[in-house]
Amino acid sequence: MQLECEHKDDCQVEFKVAIFEEKIAARYEKELNAVLARVELPGFRAGKAPKHMVASRFNHKIQQEVVQKLISEACAEGIQQHNIQPVALPVVDNIQYKDREELSFTALIEVKPRIEFEDYRNIPLIKQVVEVKDEDVEFNLQQLQEEYATLSDVDDNRPAMMGDVTIVDFEYMVDGAKYTKENSLMEIGRDTALPEFEKSLIGLRVGESSTFTLAVPENFINPDIAGKDVSFTVKMKELKQKQLPAIDDDLAKDIGEYETIDDVKKAIRENLAAINENKAQEILKGKLIMSLLSKCDFSLPKTLIEKETTILWEEFIFHLNQQNVERTEDIIKNKKEQLFQMLKPKAERKLKSLLILEHIALRENIAVSEEEYKNWIFTNFRGDAVSIREYLNDDEKKDMKMHEMLIEKILNFLIDNADIQVEMVSQLVEEDAME
């Protein structure tokens, strides 16, 4: 066999292949024997028909099988011999076949791009960390105070006020249909669902009812009433006032293993600092990837771009369906091509990021071991036998998680080898090239 390999560009390789009589004859004989072993001709048992009769009757089919298998084998041999990484099946063209004498063809193969990149150490980065302010600590302390509040019945049947906690029954009409809900707990002014609804409870006494109409926002969580004018009838069943505990050492002891309120404040500050540090680290990774992309540019195979864009498109449609967005079918039908083109740059950034990181992993011999993977499983699913078995036995989940762990390991390596300056700031700006 004669095989010439030519790199047409960073993402395409062309094979020019010629296969000669000896190899074709051997493959023809093999395929003929395979047919002979299973075919039944009139007057002969399976495998007992004369060879020349089988060859005559099934010649065309055998020749097709010979050509197909020789092409497949030649492409596989060329891929291995030239150490290329295909991303799609070869596109075979210019097939010339002379009966059992010579076969020639060309095969165009999309491959992972060749990346030549060494400048990934000592990347200058600025790590911005949000400073924990006193008011942040106080806000979180007030949240704890709210959690340990108690409720008491309102005296002298006074009307509901801002901050009170109520239990109500209500019904509402929308598009001619009536819906009811009983014993709904609401804190007036908490704005947990529909703020205007809560405000409409102000002034009601226990046992009293009120009817009112509200324009429900388009983005309301309940899709049945979102964006509509809805008539509500509410009956106040119970009214309670919140009693906040004093922020003192007694509260500290109620919260947990603390002796003083200063101990609680210290723990809050440390927790907020850890959260801010984690956020800063994640954003630093985004900046790192943006820097890598600016240093290393290359072309991408069209097949990879199309596959990744399709994945992003499917995620987008899934998100619309989860949010119960109206006109999803209309978007799919009329705006798919437009949105597809909008998603392509994001797909290309993600692909380039992953390919650069994989390139660095190969250069630096960075890998995730079986032991590291098992440690992750037993750390995260301790006592959960079902999940442990699932992640040990499901190859797809294993591959996805190990790839995720590999990317994290590469990023950590790059950050450890970067030139990082730390700045304390009041607000972070996220840069996420992977998304």
Short mmCIF file of C-alpha atoms in Angstrom, two decimals:
data_model
loop_
_atom_site.label_atom_id
_atom_site.label_comp_id
_atom_site.label_asym_id
_atom_site.label_seq_id
_atom_site.Cartn_x
_atom_site.Cartn_y
_atom_site.Cartn_z
CA MET A 1 0.00 0.00 0.00
CA GLN A 2 1.13 3.52 -0.80
CA LEU A 3 -0.18 6.34 1.42
CA GLU A 4 0.72 10.01 1.19
CA CYS A 5 -0.33 12.37 4.00
CA GLU A 6 -0.67 16.11 3.41
CA HIS A 7 -1.76 18.70 5.99
CA LYS A 8 -4.11 20.97 4.04
CA ASP A 9 -4.36 23.35 7.02
CA ASP A 10 -4.33 23.20 10.84
CA CYS A 11 -7.54 21.19 10.88
CA GLN A 12 -7.53 19.05 7.72
CA VAL A 13 -5.37 16.18 6.56
CA GLU A 14 -5.62 14.53 3.14
CA PHE A 15 -4.62 10.95 2.45
CA LYS A 16 -3.80 9.86 -1.09
CA VAL A 17 -3.93 6.09 -1.11
CA ALA A 18 -3.08 3.38 -3.64
CA ILE A 19 -3.64 -0.32 -2.85
CA PHE A 20 -2.22 -2.93 -5.18
CA GLU A 21 -3.12 -6.37 -6.53
CA GLU A 22 -1.63 -8.62 -3.84
CA LYS A 23 -3.49 -6.96 -0.95
CA ILE A 24 -6.73 -6.71 -2.94
CA ALA A 25 -6.56 -10.40 -3.86
CA ALA A 26 -6.01 -11.41 -0.24
CA ARG A 27 -8.98 -9.33 0.92
CA TYR A 28 -11.14 -10.67 -1.94
CA GLU A 29 -10.32 -14.23 -0.95
CA LYS A 30 -11.20 -13.51 2.68
CA GLU A 31 -14.55 -11.97 1.78
CA LEU A 32 -15.33 -14.77 -0.67
CA ASN A 33 -14.66 -17.40 2.00
CA ALA A 34 -16.92 -15.54 4.43
CA VAL A 35 -19.77 -15.60 1.93
CA LEU A 36 -19.05 -19.22 1.05
CA ALA A 37 -19.34 -20.29 4.70
CA ARG A 38 -22.86 -18.96 5.15
CA VAL A 39 -24.54 -18.99 1.72
CA GLU A 40 -27.00 -21.66 0.64
CA LEU A 41 -27.43 -22.42 -3.06
CA PRO A 42 -30.04 -24.80 -4.51
CA GLY A 43 -28.81 -28.38 -4.20
CA PHE A 44 -26.04 -27.52 -1.71
CA ARG A 45 -25.91 -27.26 2.05
CA ALA A 46 -24.59 -24.09 3.68
CA GLY A 47 -20.84 -23.86 3.14
CA LYS A 48 -20.78 -26.67 0.56
CA ALA A 49 -21.51 -24.74 -2.66
CA PRO A 50 -18.68 -24.69 -5.23
CA LYS A 51 -16.42 -21.69 -4.85
CA HIS A 52 -16.64 -20.64 -8.50
CA MET A 53 -20.46 -20.60 -8.34
CA VAL A 54 -20.48 -18.40 -5.22
CA ALA A 55 -17.87 -16.09 -6.74
CA SER A 56 -19.91 -15.74 -9.92
CA ARG A 57 -23.26 -15.14 -8.23
CA PHE A 58 -22.05 -12.77 -5.48
CA ASN A 59 -19.14 -11.11 -7.28
CA HIS A 60 -20.60 -7.59 -7.23
CA LYS A 61 -21.44 -7.70 -3.53
CA ILE A 62 -18.03 -9.15 -2.65
CA GLN A 63 -16.25 -6.47 -4.67
CA GLN A 64 -18.21 -3.75 -2.84
CA GLU A 65 -17.27 -5.26 0.51
CA VAL A 66 -13.61 -5.49 -0.53
CA VAL A 67 -13.45 -1.82 -1.53
CA GLN A 68 -15.27 -0.63 1.60
CA LYS A 69 -13.07 -2.60 4.00
CA LEU A 70 -9.81 -1.77 2.26
CA ILE A 71 -10.66 1.94 2.41
CA SER A 72 -11.58 1.70 6.10
CA GLU A 73 -8.41 -0.25 6.97
CA ALA A 74 -6.17 2.10 4.98
CA CYS A 75 -7.60 5.18 6.72
CA ALA A 76 -7.19 3.56 10.14
CA GLU A 77 -3.59 2.62 9.33
CA GLY A 78 -2.82 6.15 8.09
CA ILE A 79 -4.32 7.73 11.19
CA GLN A 80 -2.17 5.53 13.43
CA GLN A 81 0.97 5.86 11.31
CA HIS A 82 0.85 9.68 11.20
CA ASN A 83 -0.42 10.07 14.77
CA ILE A 84 -3.35 12.31 13.94
CA GLN A 85 -6.48 12.87 16.02
CA PRO A 86 -9.60 12.83 13.82
CA VAL A 87 -12.75 14.61 14.98
CA ALA A 88 -15.01 13.16 12.28
CA LEU A 89 -15.17 10.24 9.88
CA PRO A 90 -13.01 10.55 6.73
CA VAL A 91 -14.68 12.00 3.62
CA VAL A 92 -13.64 9.61 0.84
CA ASP A 93 -13.51 10.79 -2.77
CA ASN A 94 -11.99 9.99 -6.18
CA ILE A 95 -12.39 6.22 -5.78
CA GLN A 96 -10.78 4.36 -8.68
CA TYR A 97 -11.09 0.59 -8.66
CA LYS A 98 -9.83 -1.83 -11.30
CA ASP A 99 -11.24 -5.31 -10.74
CA ARG A 100 -8.93 -7.00 -8.21
CA GLU A 101 -5.90 -5.14 -9.59
CA GLU A 102 -5.71 -1.64 -8.09
CA LEU A 103 -7.68 0.65 -5.76
CA SER A 104 -6.94 4.33 -5.27
CA PHE A 105 -8.79 7.09 -3.44
CA THR A 106 -8.39 10.29 -1.46
CA ALA A 107 -9.65 10.82 2.09
CA LEU A 108 -10.10 14.23 3.70
CA ILE A 109 -10.03 14.04 7.50
CA GLU A 110 -10.87 16.79 9.98
CA VAL A 111 -8.41 16.64 12.86
CA LYS A 112 -7.72 18.38 16.14
CA PRO A 113 -5.61 21.47 15.39
CA ARG A 114 -1.88 21.36 15.95
CA ILE A 115 -1.09 23.73 18.81
CA GLU A 116 2.40 25.16 19.23
CA PHE A 117 2.31 27.02 22.52
CA GLU A 118 4.87 27.25 25.31
CA ASP A 119 4.30 30.73 26.79
CA TYR A 120 1.93 29.72 29.57
CA ARG A 121 4.11 30.13 32.66
CA ASN A 122 4.46 33.36 34.64
CA ILE A 123 1.30 34.85 33.16
CA PRO A 124 0.73 38.25 34.83
CA LEU A 125 -2.65 38.30 36.59
CA ILE A 126 -4.42 40.57 39.04
CA LYS A 127 -6.41 38.75 41.69
CA GLN A 128 -9.17 40.96 43.06
CA VAL A 129 -10.53 39.99 46.46
CA VAL A 130 -13.54 41.73 48.00
CA GLU A 131 -12.73 43.03 51.45
CA VAL A 132 -15.15 42.03 54.20
CA LYS A 133 -16.68 45.21 55.61
CA ASP A 134 -18.15 45.74 59.06
CA GLU A 135 -21.57 46.30 57.50
CA ASP A 136 -21.33 42.88 55.78
CA VAL A 137 -20.76 41.25 59.15
CA GLU A 138 -23.64 43.20 60.70
CA PHE A 139 -25.98 42.24 57.86
CA ASN A 140 -25.21 38.54 58.33
CA LEU A 141 -25.60 38.92 62.08
CA GLN A 142 -29.05 40.41 61.53
CA GLN A 143 -29.91 37.44 59.31
CA LEU A 144 -29.03 35.14 62.19
CA GLN A 145 -31.12 37.29 64.50
CA GLU A 146 -34.06 36.82 62.12
CA GLU A 147 -33.56 33.04 62.13
CA TYR A 148 -33.81 32.93 65.92
CA ALA A 149 -36.84 35.23 66.13
CA THR A 150 -40.01 33.98 67.85
CA LEU A 151 -43.63 34.63 66.96
CA SER A 152 -46.33 35.77 69.36
CA ASP A 153 -50.05 36.47 68.90
CA VAL A 154 -51.02 40.08 68.30
CA ASP A 155 -52.87 41.68 71.23
CA ASP A 156 -56.20 43.57 71.09
CA ASN A 157 -56.99 42.46 67.53
CA ARG A 158 -54.99 45.27 65.96
CA PRO A 159 -54.71 45.48 62.12
CA ALA A 160 -51.82 43.90 60.27
CA MET A 161 -48.68 46.00 59.94
CA MET A 162 -45.45 45.85 57.95
CA GLY A 163 -43.23 43.12 59.41
CA ASP A 164 -46.09 41.03 60.82
CA VAL A 165 -46.40 37.33 60.02
CA THR A 166 -49.80 36.19 58.78
CA ILE A 167 -51.60 32.95 57.96
CA VAL A 168 -54.19 33.48 55.21
CA ASP A 169 -56.57 31.61 52.95
CA PHE A 170 -56.97 33.06 49.48
CA GLU A 171 -58.55 32.39 46.13
CA TYR A 172 -57.92 33.96 42.78
CA MET A 173 -59.54 34.10 39.36
CA VAL A 174 -57.58 33.93 36.14
CA ASP A 175 -58.99 33.33 32.65
CA GLY A 176 -62.34 32.41 34.20
CA ALA A 177 -60.91 29.63 36.41
CA LYS A 178 -60.86 29.76 40.23
CA TYR A 179 -57.93 28.56 42.34
CA THR A 180 -57.68 28.33 46.14
CA LYS A 181 -54.89 28.05 48.69
CA GLU A 182 -55.24 27.54 52.44
CA ASN A 183 -53.03 28.29 55.45
CA SER A 184 -50.43 30.25 53.51
CA LEU A 185 -47.73 31.75 55.76
CA MET A 186 -46.52 35.21 54.76
CA GLU A 187 -44.32 37.86 56.29
CA ILE A 188 -45.53 41.29 55.21
CA GLY A 189 -42.71 43.23 53.57
CA ARG A 190 -40.45 40.21 53.09
CA ASP A 191 -41.08 40.38 49.32
CA THR A 192 -40.68 36.63 48.96
CA ALA A 193 -43.16 36.21 46.11
CA LEU A 194 -45.47 39.06 45.13
CA PRO A 195 -44.71 42.27 47.09
CA GLU A 196 -47.95 44.03 46.16
CA PHE A 197 -49.93 41.06 47.45
CA GLU A 198 -48.21 41.30 50.83
CA LYS A 199 -48.83 45.06 51.03
CA SER A 200 -52.53 44.48 50.36
CA LEU A 201 -52.72 42.60 53.67
CA ILE A 202 -51.82 45.74 55.67
CA GLY A 203 -54.84 46.97 57.67
CA LEU A 204 -56.67 43.64 57.79
CA ARG A 205 -57.69 42.15 61.15
CA VAL A 206 -58.07 38.46 62.00
CA GLY A 207 -61.32 37.19 60.47
CA GLU A 208 -61.55 39.99 57.89
CA SER A 209 -61.41 39.54 54.11
CA SER A 210 -60.35 41.72 51.22
CA THR A 211 -60.72 41.55 47.43
CA PHE A 212 -58.27 43.29 45.07
CA THR A 213 -56.79 43.01 41.57
CA LEU A 214 -53.08 42.95 40.80
CA ALA A 215 -51.09 43.16 37.58
CA VAL A 216 -48.73 40.18 37.94
CA PRO A 217 -45.24 40.70 36.46
CA GLU A 218 -44.24 38.83 33.29
CA ASN A 219 -41.39 37.06 35.09
CA PHE A 220 -43.50 35.79 38.00
CA ILE A 221 -42.64 32.26 39.12
CA ASN A 222 -46.15 30.89 38.49
CA PRO A 223 -46.58 30.77 34.68
CA ASP A 224 -50.38 30.41 34.99
CA ILE A 225 -50.76 33.99 36.20
CA ALA A 226 -47.54 35.64 34.96
CA GLY A 227 -48.23 38.79 32.95
CA LYS A 228 -51.97 38.81 33.74
CA ASP A 229 -54.42 40.88 35.79
CA VAL A 230 -55.56 38.61 38.61
CA SER A 231 -58.42 39.11 41.11
CA PHE A 232 -57.62 37.90 44.65
CA THR A 233 -59.86 37.38 47.68
CA VAL A 234 -57.93 36.98 50.95
CA LYS A 235 -59.08 36.05 54.45
CA MET A 236 -56.83 36.74 57.45
CA LYS A 237 -56.83 33.65 59.72
CA GLU A 238 -53.98 34.41 62.11
CA LEU A 239 -51.77 37.41 62.81
CA LYS A 240 -48.47 37.22 64.67
CA GLN A 241 -45.69 39.65 65.45
CA LYS A 242 -42.03 38.80 65.29
CA GLN A 243 -39.93 39.08 68.43
CA LEU A 244 -36.25 39.51 67.62
CA PRO A 245 -33.74 38.33 70.22
CA ALA A 246 -31.13 40.76 71.48
CA ILE A 247 -27.77 40.56 69.72
CA ASP A 248 -25.77 39.53 72.76
CA ASP A 249 -23.85 36.65 74.29
CA ASP A 250 -27.07 34.71 74.98
CA LEU A 251 -27.83 34.71 71.25
CA ALA A 252 -24.28 33.53 70.57
CA LYS A 253 -24.77 30.53 72.85
CA ASP A 254 -28.12 29.72 71.18
CA ILE A 255 -26.51 29.79 67.74
CA GLY A 256 -23.91 27.15 68.52
CA GLU A 257 -20.52 26.60 70.06
CA TYR A 258 -19.84 30.23 70.84
CA GLU A 259 -19.33 31.97 74.15
CA THR A 260 -19.70 35.60 73.09
CA ILE A 261 -21.24 37.59 70.27
CA ASP A 262 -17.73 38.66 69.29
CA ASP A 263 -16.96 34.98 68.63
CA VAL A 264 -19.95 34.89 66.26
CA LYS A 265 -18.82 38.06 64.48
CA LYS A 266 -15.35 36.59 64.04
CA ALA A 267 -16.79 33.38 62.57
CA ILE A 268 -19.02 35.39 60.21
CA ARG A 269 -16.05 37.47 59.05
CA GLU A 270 -13.93 34.36 58.44
CA ASN A 271 -16.74 32.67 56.53
CA LEU A 272 -17.32 35.74 54.34
CA ALA A 273 -13.59 36.03 53.70
CA ALA A 274 -13.49 32.38 52.58
CA ILE A 275 -16.46 32.95 50.25
CA ASN A 276 -14.82 36.05 48.77
CA GLU A 277 -11.54 34.17 48.32
CA ASN A 278 -13.30 31.35 46.45
CA LYS A 279 -15.07 33.83 44.18
CA ALA A 280 -11.81 35.65 43.52
CA GLN A 281 -10.12 32.36 42.64
CA GLU A 282 -12.87 31.38 40.19
CA ILE A 283 -12.72 34.77 38.47
CA LEU A 284 -8.93 34.53 38.36
CA LYS A 285 -9.32 31.29 36.39
CA GLY A 286 -11.52 33.15 33.90
CA LYS A 287 -8.86 35.86 33.52
CA LEU A 288 -6.22 33.18 33.07
CA ILE A 289 -8.16 31.55 30.25
CA MET A 290 -8.73 34.91 28.55
CA SER A 291 -4.97 35.49 28.70
CA LEU A 292 -4.28 32.06 27.18
CA LEU A 293 -6.73 32.75 24.36
CA SER A 294 -5.03 36.06 23.60
CA LYS A 295 -1.61 34.36 23.44
CA CYS A 296 -2.57 31.33 21.37
CA ASP A 297 -4.88 31.57 18.37
CA PHE A 298 -5.64 28.78 15.92
CA SER A 299 -8.35 27.50 13.61
CA LEU A 300 -10.98 25.00 14.68
CA PRO A 301 -12.51 22.11 12.71
CA LYS A 302 -15.98 22.98 11.45
CA THR A 303 -17.33 19.69 12.80
CA LEU A 304 -16.26 20.53 16.36
CA ILE A 305 -17.75 24.02 16.13
CA GLU A 306 -21.05 22.65 14.87
CA LYS A 307 -21.20 19.99 17.60
CA GLU A 308 -20.41 22.43 20.43
CA THR A 309 -22.83 25.06 19.08
CA THR A 310 -25.54 22.40 18.90
CA ILE A 311 -24.89 21.50 22.55
CA LEU A 312 -25.19 25.18 23.57
CA TRP A 313 -28.39 25.51 21.51
CA GLU A 314 -29.93 22.45 23.18
CA GLU A 315 -28.99 23.81 26.62
CA PHE A 316 -30.60 27.13 25.69
CA ILE A 317 -33.87 25.46 24.62
CA PHE A 318 -33.85 23.27 27.74
CA HIS A 319 -33.50 26.44 29.85
CA LEU A 320 -36.45 28.06 28.04
CA ASN A 321 -38.59 25.00 28.66
CA GLN A 322 -37.59 24.90 32.33
CA GLN A 323 -38.59 28.55 32.67
CA ASN A 324 -41.91 27.87 30.87
CA VAL A 325 -41.09 30.60 28.37
CA GLU A 326 -43.96 31.16 25.95
CA ARG A 327 -43.30 30.89 22.21
CA THR A 328 -40.45 28.38 22.66
CA GLU A 329 -41.69 26.47 19.59
CA ASP A 330 -41.79 29.73 17.62
CA ILE A 331 -38.18 30.47 18.65
CA ILE A 332 -37.09 26.98 17.56
CA LYS A 333 -38.85 27.32 14.23
CA ASN A 334 -38.08 30.92 13.25
CA LYS A 335 -34.97 31.99 15.11
CA LYS A 336 -32.81 28.88 15.31
CA GLU A 337 -30.36 29.95 12.61
CA GLN A 338 -30.00 33.46 14.04
CA LEU A 339 -29.42 32.19 17.58
CA PHE A 340 -27.14 29.44 16.28
CA GLN A 341 -24.86 32.08 14.76
CA MET A 342 -24.94 34.09 18.00
CA LEU A 343 -23.86 31.02 19.99
CA LYS A 344 -20.94 30.12 17.69
CA PRO A 345 -18.39 32.58 19.17
CA LYS A 346 -19.12 31.22 22.64
CA ALA A 347 -18.70 27.66 21.35
CA GLU A 348 -15.39 28.58 19.71
CA ARG A 349 -14.04 30.19 22.90
CA LYS A 350 -14.96 27.13 24.92
CA LEU A 351 -13.38 24.73 22.42
CA LYS A 352 -10.16 26.74 22.14
CA SER A 353 -9.92 26.98 25.92
CA LEU A 354 -10.28 23.22 26.34
CA LEU A 355 -7.82 22.41 23.54
CA ILE A 356 -5.19 24.78 24.97
CA LEU A 357 -5.60 23.27 28.44
CA GLU A 358 -5.36 19.72 27.05
CA HIS A 359 -2.20 20.75 25.15
CA ILE A 360 -0.65 22.05 28.39
CA ALA A 361 -1.65 18.86 30.20
CA LEU A 362 0.22 16.75 27.64
CA ARG A 363 3.33 18.95 27.83
CA GLU A 364 3.36 18.92 31.62
CA ASN A 365 2.23 15.29 32.09
CA ILE A 366 -0.80 16.40 34.10
CA ALA A 367 -3.40 13.67 34.57
CA VAL A 368 -6.07 12.47 36.98
CA SER A 369 -5.37 9.05 38.46
CA GLU A 370 -7.88 6.35 39.33
CA GLU A 371 -6.95 6.84 42.98
CA GLU A 372 -7.76 10.58 42.80
CA TYR A 373 -11.09 9.80 41.18
CA LYS A 374 -11.98 7.23 43.86
CA ASN A 375 -10.94 9.65 46.61
CA TRP A 376 -13.32 12.20 45.12
CA ILE A 377 -16.16 9.66 45.12
CA PHE A 378 -15.68 8.53 48.72
CA THR A 379 -15.18 12.11 49.94
CA ASN A 380 -18.37 13.41 48.30
CA PHE A 381 -20.63 10.37 48.70
CA ARG A 382 -19.57 8.92 52.03
CA GLY A 383 -22.37 6.64 53.23
CA ASP A 384 -24.30 6.96 49.94
CA ALA A 385 -23.86 3.45 48.52
CA VAL A 386 -26.10 4.08 45.49
CA SER A 387 -24.12 7.11 44.30
CA ILE A 388 -20.80 5.39 45.00
CA ARG A 389 -21.76 2.39 42.84
CA GLU A 390 -23.11 4.72 40.15
CA TYR A 391 -19.88 6.72 39.84
CA LEU A 392 -17.71 3.62 40.03
CA ASN A 393 -19.62 1.69 37.35
CA ASP A 394 -21.02 4.35 34.98
CA ASP A 395 -18.28 4.96 32.39
CA GLU A 396 -19.95 8.09 31.01
CA LYS A 397 -20.19 9.74 34.42
CA LYS A 398 -16.66 8.67 35.21
CA ASP A 399 -15.26 10.17 32.00
CA MET A 400 -17.13 13.45 32.50
CA LYS A 401 -16.01 13.83 36.10
CA MET A 402 -12.40 12.87 35.43
CA HIS A 403 -12.26 15.40 32.58
CA GLU A 404 -13.71 18.06 34.89
CA MET A 405 -11.09 17.17 37.52
CA LEU A 406 -8.35 17.33 34.87
CA ILE A 407 -9.36 20.83 33.78
CA GLU A 408 -9.36 21.95 37.43
CA LYS A 409 -5.93 20.41 37.93
CA ILE A 410 -4.49 22.17 34.87
CA LEU A 411 -5.92 25.53 35.94
CA ASN A 412 -4.47 25.11 39.42
CA PHE A 413 -1.07 24.29 37.88
CA LEU A 414 -1.20 27.44 35.75
CA ILE A 415 -2.24 29.61 38.69
CA ASP A 416 0.56 28.15 40.83
CA ASN A 417 2.97 29.17 38.06
CA ALA A 418 1.45 32.60 37.31
CA ASP A 419 2.69 36.03 38.37
CA ILE A 420 -0.23 37.11 40.56
CA GLN A 421 -0.78 40.46 42.26
CA VAL A 422 -3.56 40.69 44.86
CA GLU A 423 -5.83 43.74 45.08
CA MET A 424 -8.51 44.33 47.70
CA VAL A 425 -11.62 45.76 45.98
CA SER A 426 -15.23 46.55 46.78
CA GLN A 427 -16.72 44.59 43.85
CA LEU A 428 -15.62 41.80 41.50
CA VAL A 429 -15.93 41.76 37.71
CA GLU A 430 -16.33 38.22 36.39
CA GLU A 431 -14.59 36.97 33.25
CA ASP A 432 -15.54 33.44 32.29
CA ALA A 433 -14.12 32.30 28.97
CA MET A 434 -15.30 28.73 29.52
CA GLU A 435 -18.90 29.94 29.55
#
